Amino acid sequence: MRAETVVCGTLVDYRGVHGEGCVVVEDGVIAGITSRPPSAVNLLDHRGRGAYVAPGFIDLHVHLRGLRLSYKEDEYSGTAAAAASGIAMVVDMPNTVPRLATVEALSEKLQALERYSLVDYSVYAGIPGDIEEASRLASMPIAGFKVYPGDLLDRFSVVRGILGSSDTLVVVHPELPEAEKPLVESNSSRTLHRGCHWEIAAVELIASLQPRARVHITHVSCPSTLERARSAGFTVDVTPHHLLLQEWSEDCLFRVNPPLRSPHYSMLLLEKLLGGTVDAFASDHAPHAVWEKSEPLTCRPGIPWLEAWPQMLYCLVVAKALRLDEYLWLVSRGPARILGLSGYGVLEPGARANITVFKPGPDRVLAPGLSKARYIPYFMERSCMEVLATIVGGAVVYREGVLTGETGAVNPLSWPGGAHWRPYHEKDSP
Ligand code: DOR
Ligand code: ZN
């Protein structure tokens, strides 16, 4: 029998380097691991070329926009950018137009993702106006709910109701509504007004509600927030910009929520990351049109990362700050664990056949061109590895700089049987 797809090279996942071998794919799933390639319809043989064959990367916080915001980004352009950087799954945010807080809007979004996404996907629902609509949304194939600062003001009782449900993931933007100020502030005054105290206060508020849901705090920008979130039993992610971007100016390119902090804080955040207290990297890919990023008075917050962040953060491995297995935990198994996807982020028989093939070096400048947001500030340009192929459910979506036109994308939360939606056990931790 000929295998559907076989991918050979140095096999590696969050458990470490397994040596040279091949991943054999059948029906979108890893059917086996072999030392030599069996006969295959589609053979990608990277043995002897210094390439790693790793589980597909996952970005659990992206804004693909679409719907009425397609001029900024859409489900196709955003996931094409993701595929080019080795990301085989994304989870989309609900602050679209319309907001994904009704069954109707969410259905429209899920249809667009099903039709256009090149990589596996899911979506978080926004907080609706009443708890009945929340139950309807929860029965749809979503990854969880997203809480924004405004929800704590306008829909607090619904937030509390959702947090009381034990089988839900609730992803929280950790700022209180009081932190949200007019857009015309400068970046440095925002850093003061939207200080770390608002982040910690938001985490305190959520913890005081004694949630039964799994709570994930996304884009922690302050070391103290991280400490507080972990002591409450919440998982946390960090963005590349809060971690590494130490030189920034008043330019709109650097406007982001939560704001960029001082170099001292990002160093402390990096120290926490290296100490193993972060569960995942997430990009918060937040694309806007060029004109929205050029005008200081109407400057929109957000940094578009999807085509660059795994390559840039690999520089931490090259610098020997992170080990390769730790990096793969943060870009793949860690996010899978937060999402509750047991069949993701690992190379073993029965897992979803999402695979990223990459090669370290050369240290070079990236020139992304698939995302609609092509304003690339200098700090996003650095790349320390090259993505050779991105494979989604066994389909080679991206190979050596080219989108192949193939896709095997699914929403794992609507997969028949839900085989990839099982809770994790402690032994999954590194
Ligand atoms: O900078 C940001 N941009 N932070 C957010 O929380 C939202 C995002 C966006 O949607 O543009
Ligand atoms: Zn976001």
Short mmCIF file of C-alpha atoms and ligand atoms in Angstrom, two decimals:
data_model
loop_
_atom_site.label_atom_id
_atom_site.label_comp_id
_atom_site.label_asym_id
_atom_site.label_seq_id
_atom_site.Cartn_x
_atom_site.Cartn_y
_atom_site.Cartn_z
CA MET A 1 0.00 0.00 0.00
CA ARG A 2 1.24 3.51 -0.81
CA ALA A 3 1.04 6.05 2.02
CA GLU A 4 -0.74 9.33 1.29
CA THR A 5 2.09 11.61 2.42
CA VAL A 6 5.46 10.85 3.96
CA VAL A 7 7.66 13.54 5.52
CA CYS A 8 11.26 12.71 6.40
CA GLY A 9 13.94 14.65 8.26
CA THR A 10 15.10 15.09 11.86
CA LEU A 11 11.97 14.40 13.90
CA VAL A 12 11.47 16.64 16.90
CA ASP A 13 8.68 17.71 19.25
CA TYR A 14 8.34 19.09 22.79
CA ARG A 15 9.82 15.87 24.15
CA GLY A 16 13.10 16.48 22.28
CA VAL A 17 14.89 15.32 19.13
CA HIS A 18 13.89 11.79 18.10
CA GLY A 19 16.54 11.43 15.35
CA GLU A 20 16.19 11.00 11.58
CA GLY A 21 13.02 9.31 10.41
CA CYS A 22 9.76 9.70 8.55
CA VAL A 23 6.21 10.60 9.50
CA VAL A 24 3.68 8.54 7.56
CA VAL A 25 0.28 10.16 7.01
CA GLU A 26 -3.02 8.47 6.18
CA ASP A 27 -6.45 10.15 6.22
CA GLY A 28 -5.19 13.36 7.81
CA VAL A 29 -3.70 11.51 10.77
CA ILE A 30 -0.17 10.31 11.61
CA ALA A 31 -0.37 6.59 10.82
CA GLY A 32 3.16 5.75 11.91
CA ILE A 33 6.78 6.82 12.38
CA THR A 34 9.37 4.86 10.38
CA SER A 35 13.14 4.98 9.99
CA ARG A 36 13.00 4.88 6.15
CA PRO A 37 10.39 6.26 3.76
CA PRO A 38 7.79 3.76 2.62
CA SER A 39 6.32 4.09 -0.86
CA ALA A 40 4.20 7.27 -0.92
CA VAL A 41 2.04 9.30 -3.24
CA ASN A 42 3.68 12.41 -1.87
CA LEU A 43 7.20 12.20 -0.41
CA LEU A 44 8.94 15.16 1.21
CA ASP A 45 12.42 13.90 1.95
CA HIS A 46 14.51 16.36 3.95
CA ARG A 47 16.95 13.82 5.40
CA GLY A 48 20.55 14.95 5.43
CA ARG A 49 19.60 18.59 4.84
CA GLY A 50 19.61 19.82 8.43
CA ALA A 51 15.84 20.22 8.47
CA TYR A 52 13.55 19.56 11.42
CA VAL A 53 10.18 17.86 11.04
CA ALA A 54 8.06 19.20 13.91
CA PRO A 55 4.39 19.35 14.91
CA GLY A 56 2.55 22.21 13.16
CA PHE A 57 2.71 25.51 15.02
CA ILE A 58 -0.46 26.91 16.61
CA ASP A 59 -1.34 30.58 17.15
CA LEU A 60 -4.17 30.78 19.67
CA HIS A 61 -4.71 34.55 19.35
CA VAL A 62 -5.15 36.08 15.90
CA HIS A 63 -7.46 38.62 14.31
CA LEU A 64 -8.22 37.37 10.81
CA ARG A 65 -10.94 40.08 10.60
CA GLY A 66 -12.99 39.12 7.50
CA LEU A 67 -16.77 39.88 7.32
CA ARG A 68 -17.14 43.70 7.18
CA LEU A 69 -13.45 44.22 8.07
CA SER A 70 -12.05 42.28 5.11
CA TYR A 71 -10.25 45.39 3.90
CA LYS A 72 -7.81 44.89 6.82
CA GLU A 73 -7.39 41.09 6.47
CA ASP A 74 -9.57 38.10 5.68
CA GLU A 75 -9.67 34.39 6.35
CA TYR A 76 -7.67 33.60 3.22
CA SER A 77 -4.97 36.29 3.41
CA GLY A 78 -4.43 35.77 7.15
CA THR A 79 -4.14 31.99 6.93
CA ALA A 80 -1.89 32.21 3.85
CA ALA A 81 0.45 34.35 5.98
CA ALA A 82 0.16 31.79 8.79
CA ALA A 83 1.02 28.87 6.49
CA ALA A 84 4.12 30.73 5.26
CA SER A 85 5.44 30.86 8.82
CA GLY A 86 4.75 27.24 9.69
CA ILE A 87 1.49 27.86 11.55
CA ALA A 88 -0.92 24.98 10.92
CA MET A 89 -3.71 26.18 13.20
CA VAL A 90 -5.07 29.57 14.24
CA VAL A 91 -7.82 30.64 16.62
CA ASP A 92 -9.66 33.77 15.56
CA MET A 93 -10.93 36.59 17.78
CA PRO A 94 -14.55 37.84 17.88
CA ASN A 95 -14.08 41.65 17.80
CA THR A 96 -15.16 41.74 14.17
CA VAL A 97 -17.97 43.68 12.50
CA PRO A 98 -20.45 42.28 13.34
CA ARG A 99 -19.19 41.05 16.70
CA LEU A 100 -19.20 37.25 16.99
CA ALA A 101 -21.65 37.31 19.87
CA THR A 102 -24.77 36.08 18.10
CA VAL A 103 -25.50 32.70 16.52
CA GLU A 104 -26.03 34.45 13.19
CA ALA A 105 -22.68 36.29 13.13
CA LEU A 106 -20.78 33.29 14.42
CA SER A 107 -22.36 31.03 11.77
CA GLU A 108 -21.30 33.48 9.07
CA LYS A 109 -17.75 33.51 10.45
CA LEU A 110 -17.53 29.72 10.70
CA GLN A 111 -18.71 29.42 7.10
CA ALA A 112 -16.05 31.88 5.91
CA LEU A 113 -13.35 29.98 7.82
CA GLU A 114 -14.54 26.65 6.43
CA ARG A 115 -14.45 28.05 2.92
CA TYR A 116 -11.25 30.08 2.94
CA SER A 117 -8.93 28.98 5.74
CA LEU A 118 -5.77 27.26 4.54
CA VAL A 119 -4.89 25.99 8.02
CA ASP A 120 -6.86 24.39 10.85
CA TYR A 121 -8.92 26.96 12.69
CA SER A 122 -11.35 27.70 15.42
CA VAL A 123 -12.86 30.83 16.86
CA TYR A 124 -13.75 32.36 20.21
CA ALA A 125 -17.26 33.69 20.68
CA GLY A 126 -17.74 37.21 22.03
CA ILE A 127 -19.76 37.76 25.21
CA PRO A 128 -23.43 38.05 24.23
CA GLY A 129 -26.16 40.15 25.83
CA ASP A 130 -27.76 37.32 27.79
CA ILE A 131 -26.91 33.90 29.20
CA GLU A 132 -29.37 32.06 26.93
CA GLU A 133 -27.49 33.27 23.85
CA ALA A 134 -24.25 32.23 25.60
CA SER A 135 -25.57 28.64 25.87
CA ARG A 136 -26.50 28.66 22.19
CA LEU A 137 -23.02 29.92 21.27
CA ALA A 138 -21.40 27.33 23.56
CA SER A 139 -23.13 24.53 21.63
CA MET A 140 -21.44 25.68 18.40
CA PRO A 141 -17.93 24.46 17.41
CA ILE A 142 -16.01 27.24 19.19
CA ALA A 143 -12.75 27.10 21.13
CA GLY A 144 -14.20 29.15 23.98
CA PHE A 145 -15.25 32.72 24.84
CA LYS A 146 -13.20 35.92 24.76
CA VAL A 147 -13.64 38.55 27.45
CA TYR A 148 -12.66 42.15 26.59
CA PRO A 149 -12.43 44.98 29.14
CA GLY A 150 -15.77 46.44 27.96
CA ASP A 151 -17.53 43.13 28.71
CA LEU A 152 -16.70 43.59 32.41
CA LEU A 153 -18.66 46.83 32.32
CA ASP A 154 -21.51 46.10 29.90
CA ARG A 155 -22.11 42.34 30.25
CA PHE A 156 -20.67 41.46 33.66
CA SER A 157 -23.45 39.06 34.72
CA VAL A 158 -23.04 37.06 31.49
CA VAL A 159 -19.25 36.93 32.01
CA ARG A 160 -19.86 35.62 35.53
CA GLY A 161 -22.32 33.00 34.22
CA ILE A 162 -19.86 31.76 31.58
CA LEU A 163 -17.03 31.58 34.11
CA GLY A 164 -19.26 29.33 36.21
CA SER A 165 -19.37 26.65 33.53
CA SER A 166 -16.72 23.95 34.02
CA ASP A 167 -16.44 22.74 30.42
CA THR A 168 -15.57 26.10 28.82
CA LEU A 169 -12.34 27.89 27.99
CA VAL A 170 -12.49 31.62 28.76
CA VAL A 171 -9.73 33.75 27.25
CA VAL A 172 -9.33 37.08 29.02
CA HIS A 173 -7.78 40.35 27.81
CA PRO A 174 -6.36 41.49 31.16
CA GLU A 175 -7.26 45.14 31.45
CA LEU A 176 -10.12 46.85 33.26
CA PRO A 177 -12.44 49.10 31.23
CA GLU A 178 -11.06 52.12 33.10
CA ALA A 179 -7.76 51.60 31.24
CA GLU A 180 -9.37 52.29 27.89
CA LYS A 181 -8.62 55.89 26.96
CA PRO A 182 -9.20 57.99 23.84
CA LEU A 183 -7.15 57.05 20.80
CA VAL A 184 -5.29 60.35 20.63
CA GLU A 185 -2.92 59.62 23.51
CA SER A 186 0.74 59.15 22.76
CA ASN A 187 2.31 55.72 23.13
CA SER A 188 4.34 56.75 26.16
CA SER A 189 1.38 58.28 28.01
CA ARG A 190 -0.63 55.14 27.29
CA THR A 191 2.13 53.11 28.90
CA LEU A 192 1.54 55.09 32.08
CA HIS A 193 -2.27 55.31 31.95
CA ARG A 194 -2.72 51.71 30.95
CA GLY A 195 -0.18 50.57 33.54
CA CYS A 196 0.40 47.10 34.99
CA HIS A 197 -2.03 47.81 37.83
CA TRP A 198 -4.95 47.56 35.37
CA GLU A 199 -3.75 44.15 34.24
CA ILE A 200 -3.34 42.82 37.75
CA ALA A 201 -6.70 44.28 38.79
CA ALA A 202 -8.42 42.49 35.89
CA VAL A 203 -6.82 39.16 36.86
CA GLU A 204 -7.82 39.76 40.51
CA LEU A 205 -11.39 40.45 39.47
CA ILE A 206 -11.63 37.24 37.43
CA ALA A 207 -9.98 35.23 40.25
CA SER A 208 -12.40 36.70 42.81
CA LEU A 209 -15.28 35.17 40.84
CA GLN A 210 -13.84 31.70 41.58
CA PRO A 211 -14.28 30.46 38.03
CA ARG A 212 -15.04 26.83 37.30
CA ALA A 213 -14.16 27.42 33.63
CA ARG A 214 -10.57 27.07 32.37
CA VAL A 215 -9.23 30.61 32.30
CA HIS A 216 -6.46 31.71 29.94
CA ILE A 217 -4.92 35.18 30.26
CA THR A 218 -3.79 36.33 26.84
CA HIS A 219 -0.93 38.69 26.03
CA VAL A 220 0.39 39.25 29.53
CA SER A 221 2.62 42.32 29.29
CA CYS A 222 3.76 42.66 32.93
CA PRO A 223 5.72 40.14 35.01
CA SER A 224 3.49 40.75 38.04
CA THR A 225 0.34 39.89 36.04
CA LEU A 226 1.96 36.63 35.08
CA GLU A 227 2.69 35.77 38.72
CA ARG A 228 -0.85 36.60 39.82
CA ALA A 229 -2.47 34.69 36.96
CA ARG A 230 -0.42 31.58 37.63
CA SER A 231 -1.12 31.63 41.33
CA ALA A 232 -4.84 31.69 40.47
CA GLY A 233 -4.33 28.56 38.33
CA PHE A 234 -4.79 30.37 35.00
CA THR A 235 -2.67 29.70 31.91
CA VAL A 236 -0.86 32.61 30.21
CA ASP A 237 0.64 33.56 26.87
CA VAL A 238 3.01 36.33 25.81
CA THR A 239 3.40 38.14 22.50
CA PRO A 240 6.69 38.66 20.67
CA HIS A 241 6.33 42.44 21.03
CA HIS A 242 5.80 42.54 24.80
CA LEU A 243 8.69 40.13 25.17
CA LEU A 244 11.34 41.56 22.89
CA LEU A 245 10.44 44.97 21.57
CA GLN A 246 12.48 47.28 23.76
CA GLU A 247 13.02 50.19 21.41
CA TRP A 248 9.82 51.89 20.39
CA SER A 249 8.71 55.40 19.58
CA GLU A 250 5.50 57.42 19.30
CA ASP A 251 4.96 56.03 15.80
CA CYS A 252 1.57 54.37 15.27
CA LEU A 253 3.40 51.16 14.27
CA PHE A 254 4.08 50.69 17.98
CA ARG A 255 0.53 51.42 19.18
CA VAL A 256 -0.86 48.25 20.72
CA ASN A 257 -3.11 47.12 23.59
CA PRO A 258 -1.90 46.46 26.21
CA PRO A 259 0.81 49.05 25.50
CA LEU A 260 4.50 48.29 25.17
CA ARG A 261 6.29 48.55 28.50
CA SER A 262 9.75 49.67 29.56
CA PRO A 263 12.83 47.59 28.62
CA HIS A 264 13.10 46.68 32.30
CA TYR A 265 9.66 45.04 32.26
CA SER A 266 10.24 43.18 29.02
CA MET A 267 13.53 41.84 30.42
CA LEU A 268 11.67 40.59 33.50
CA LEU A 269 9.02 39.03 31.27
CA LEU A 270 11.75 37.31 29.26
CA GLU A 271 13.27 36.04 32.49
CA LYS A 272 9.90 34.52 33.45
CA LEU A 273 9.62 32.92 30.03
CA LEU A 274 13.07 31.40 30.30
CA GLY A 275 12.18 30.19 33.80
CA GLY A 276 9.35 28.13 32.28
CA THR A 277 6.35 30.06 33.62
CA VAL A 278 4.70 30.87 30.28
CA ASP A 279 2.32 28.38 28.65
CA ALA A 280 2.41 29.59 25.04
CA PHE A 281 3.52 32.20 22.55
CA ALA A 282 0.65 34.02 20.81
CA SER A 283 0.96 36.73 18.20
CA ASP A 284 -2.17 38.88 18.73
CA HIS A 285 -1.84 39.40 14.95
CA ALA A 286 -3.89 42.62 14.68
CA PRO A 287 -3.85 43.91 11.09
CA HIS A 288 -5.15 47.33 10.05
CA ALA A 289 -5.14 49.18 6.73
CA VAL A 290 -2.05 51.26 5.99
CA TRP A 291 -4.05 54.50 6.25
CA GLU A 292 -5.28 53.47 9.70
CA LYS A 293 -1.66 53.07 10.84
CA SER A 294 -0.41 56.29 9.20
CA GLU A 295 -2.63 58.91 10.77
CA PRO A 296 -1.60 59.80 14.38
CA LEU A 297 -5.06 61.08 15.36
CA THR A 298 -6.92 57.96 14.25
CA CYS A 299 -4.12 55.49 14.88
CA ARG A 300 -5.51 51.96 15.40
CA PRO A 301 -3.74 49.70 17.91
CA GLY A 302 -2.27 46.41 16.77
CA ILE A 303 0.79 44.73 15.27
CA PRO A 304 0.47 42.25 12.37
CA TRP A 305 2.72 39.29 13.06
CA LEU A 306 1.39 36.20 11.31
CA GLU A 307 4.01 36.03 8.62
CA ALA A 308 6.96 36.55 10.88
CA TRP A 309 6.72 35.63 14.53
CA PRO A 310 7.83 31.94 14.64
CA GLN A 311 10.88 32.80 12.52
CA MET A 312 11.72 35.77 14.73
CA LEU A 313 11.27 33.97 18.04
CA TYR A 314 13.47 31.13 16.80
CA CYS A 315 16.32 33.59 17.34
CA LEU A 316 15.92 32.76 21.06
CA VAL A 317 16.89 29.17 20.24
CA VAL A 318 19.81 30.27 18.09
CA ALA A 319 20.97 32.51 20.95
CA LYS A 320 20.75 29.43 23.23
CA ALA A 321 18.28 31.22 25.51
CA LEU A 322 15.58 28.62 24.81
CA ARG A 323 16.06 24.94 24.01
CA LEU A 324 14.45 23.58 20.84
CA ASP A 325 12.05 21.39 22.85
CA GLU A 326 11.03 24.42 24.95
CA TYR A 327 10.42 26.46 21.80
CA LEU A 328 8.25 23.65 20.40
CA TRP A 329 6.28 23.55 23.63
CA LEU A 330 5.58 27.28 23.37
CA VAL A 331 4.64 27.26 19.66
CA SER A 332 2.77 23.99 19.50
CA ARG A 333 2.07 21.66 22.42
CA GLY A 334 1.51 24.48 24.93
CA PRO A 335 -1.20 26.19 22.85
CA ALA A 336 -2.75 22.77 22.04
CA ARG A 337 -2.92 22.02 25.74
CA ILE A 338 -4.62 25.34 26.52
CA LEU A 339 -7.16 24.64 23.78
CA GLY A 340 -7.65 21.08 25.04
CA LEU A 341 -6.54 19.53 21.74
CA SER A 342 -4.88 16.28 22.72
CA GLY A 343 -4.08 15.25 19.14
CA TYR A 344 -2.09 18.39 18.35
CA GLY A 345 1.47 19.46 19.05
CA VAL A 346 3.00 15.99 19.09
CA LEU A 347 4.50 13.58 16.55
CA GLU A 348 2.96 10.23 17.35
CA PRO A 349 0.57 7.78 15.72
CA GLY A 350 -3.04 8.89 16.01
CA ALA A 351 -2.21 12.63 16.20
CA ARG A 352 -3.51 15.08 13.62
CA ALA A 353 -1.03 15.23 10.70
CA ASN A 354 -0.13 18.90 11.09
CA ILE A 355 3.58 19.20 10.43
CA THR A 356 6.04 22.06 10.03
CA VAL A 357 9.36 21.44 8.29
CA PHE A 358 11.95 24.11 9.03
CA LYS A 359 15.65 24.72 8.85
CA PRO A 360 17.63 26.94 11.23
CA GLY A 361 19.31 30.00 9.70
CA PRO A 362 20.21 32.03 7.87
CA ASP A 363 19.83 35.16 10.02
CA ARG A 364 18.09 37.28 7.42
CA VAL A 365 15.50 39.95 6.78
CA LEU A 366 11.95 38.82 6.01
CA ALA A 367 9.80 40.45 3.35
CA PRO A 368 6.26 39.28 4.06
CA GLY A 369 3.69 39.74 1.29
CA LEU A 370 0.73 37.44 1.94
CA SER A 371 -0.99 39.28 4.79
CA LYS A 372 -2.87 42.41 3.70
CA ALA A 373 -1.04 44.31 6.48
CA ARG A 374 2.36 44.83 4.87
CA TYR A 375 3.74 47.63 6.97
CA ILE A 376 6.65 45.80 8.49
CA PRO A 377 8.49 47.66 11.23
CA TYR A 378 12.16 46.82 11.54
CA PHE A 379 11.72 44.65 14.63
CA MET A 380 9.58 42.14 12.76
CA GLU A 381 12.03 41.58 9.97
CA ARG A 382 14.54 39.37 11.70
CA SER A 383 14.31 35.67 10.93
CA CYS A 384 16.49 32.89 12.30
CA MET A 385 14.90 29.96 10.47
CA GLU A 386 13.34 29.10 7.17
CA VAL A 387 9.99 27.32 6.84
CA LEU A 388 10.36 24.64 4.16
CA ALA A 389 6.85 23.18 4.34
CA THR A 390 3.59 23.53 6.24
CA ILE A 391 1.37 20.45 6.21
CA VAL A 392 -2.23 20.56 7.40
CA GLY A 393 -4.05 17.25 7.86
CA GLY A 394 -1.53 15.64 5.52
CA ALA A 395 -2.02 18.24 2.75
CA VAL A 396 1.09 20.22 1.81
CA VAL A 397 -0.25 23.77 1.97
CA TYR A 398 3.03 25.67 1.68
CA ARG A 399 6.33 24.48 0.27
CA GLU A 400 9.62 26.31 -0.29
CA GLY A 401 8.13 29.80 -0.59
CA VAL A 402 4.97 28.85 -2.51
CA LEU A 403 1.34 28.27 -1.55
CA THR A 404 0.50 25.02 -3.29
CA GLY A 405 -3.27 25.57 -3.59
CA GLU A 406 -3.90 22.48 -1.45
CA THR A 407 -5.64 22.51 1.91
CA GLY A 408 -6.85 19.94 4.40
CA ALA A 409 -8.06 22.49 6.94
CA VAL A 410 -10.66 21.56 9.56
CA ASN A 411 -12.11 23.05 12.71
CA PRO A 412 -11.07 20.34 15.20
CA LEU A 413 -13.95 21.31 17.44
CA SER A 414 -16.44 20.14 14.85
CA TRP A 415 -14.55 17.01 13.92
CA PRO A 416 -16.79 13.92 14.04
CA GLY A 417 -16.38 12.08 17.28
CA GLY A 418 -14.44 14.96 18.86
CA ALA A 419 -11.43 12.64 19.12
CA HIS A 420 -9.10 15.61 19.33
CA TRP A 421 -11.01 17.42 22.01
CA ARG A 422 -10.06 15.69 25.20
CA PRO A 423 -8.79 17.16 28.44
CA TYR A 424 -5.11 16.94 29.16
CA HIS A 425 -3.45 15.19 32.06
CA GLU A 426 -0.63 16.55 34.13
CA LYS A 427 1.89 14.25 32.46
CA ASP A 428 1.59 16.42 29.35
CA SER A 429 3.54 19.20 31.05
CA PRO A 430 7.22 19.51 30.12
O1 DOR B 1 -3.61 46.10 19.97
C1 DOR B 1 -4.65 45.46 19.93
N1 DOR B 1 -5.34 45.34 18.78
N2 DOR B 1 -5.11 44.92 21.07
C2 DOR B 1 -6.34 44.36 21.13
O2 DOR B 1 -6.73 43.91 22.18
C3 DOR B 1 -7.21 44.36 19.94
C4 DOR B 1 -6.42 44.43 18.71
C5 DOR B 1 -7.24 44.66 17.47
O3 DOR B 1 -8.27 44.01 17.32
O4 DOR B 1 -6.84 45.47 16.63
ZN ZN B 2 -6.13 40.51 20.18
#
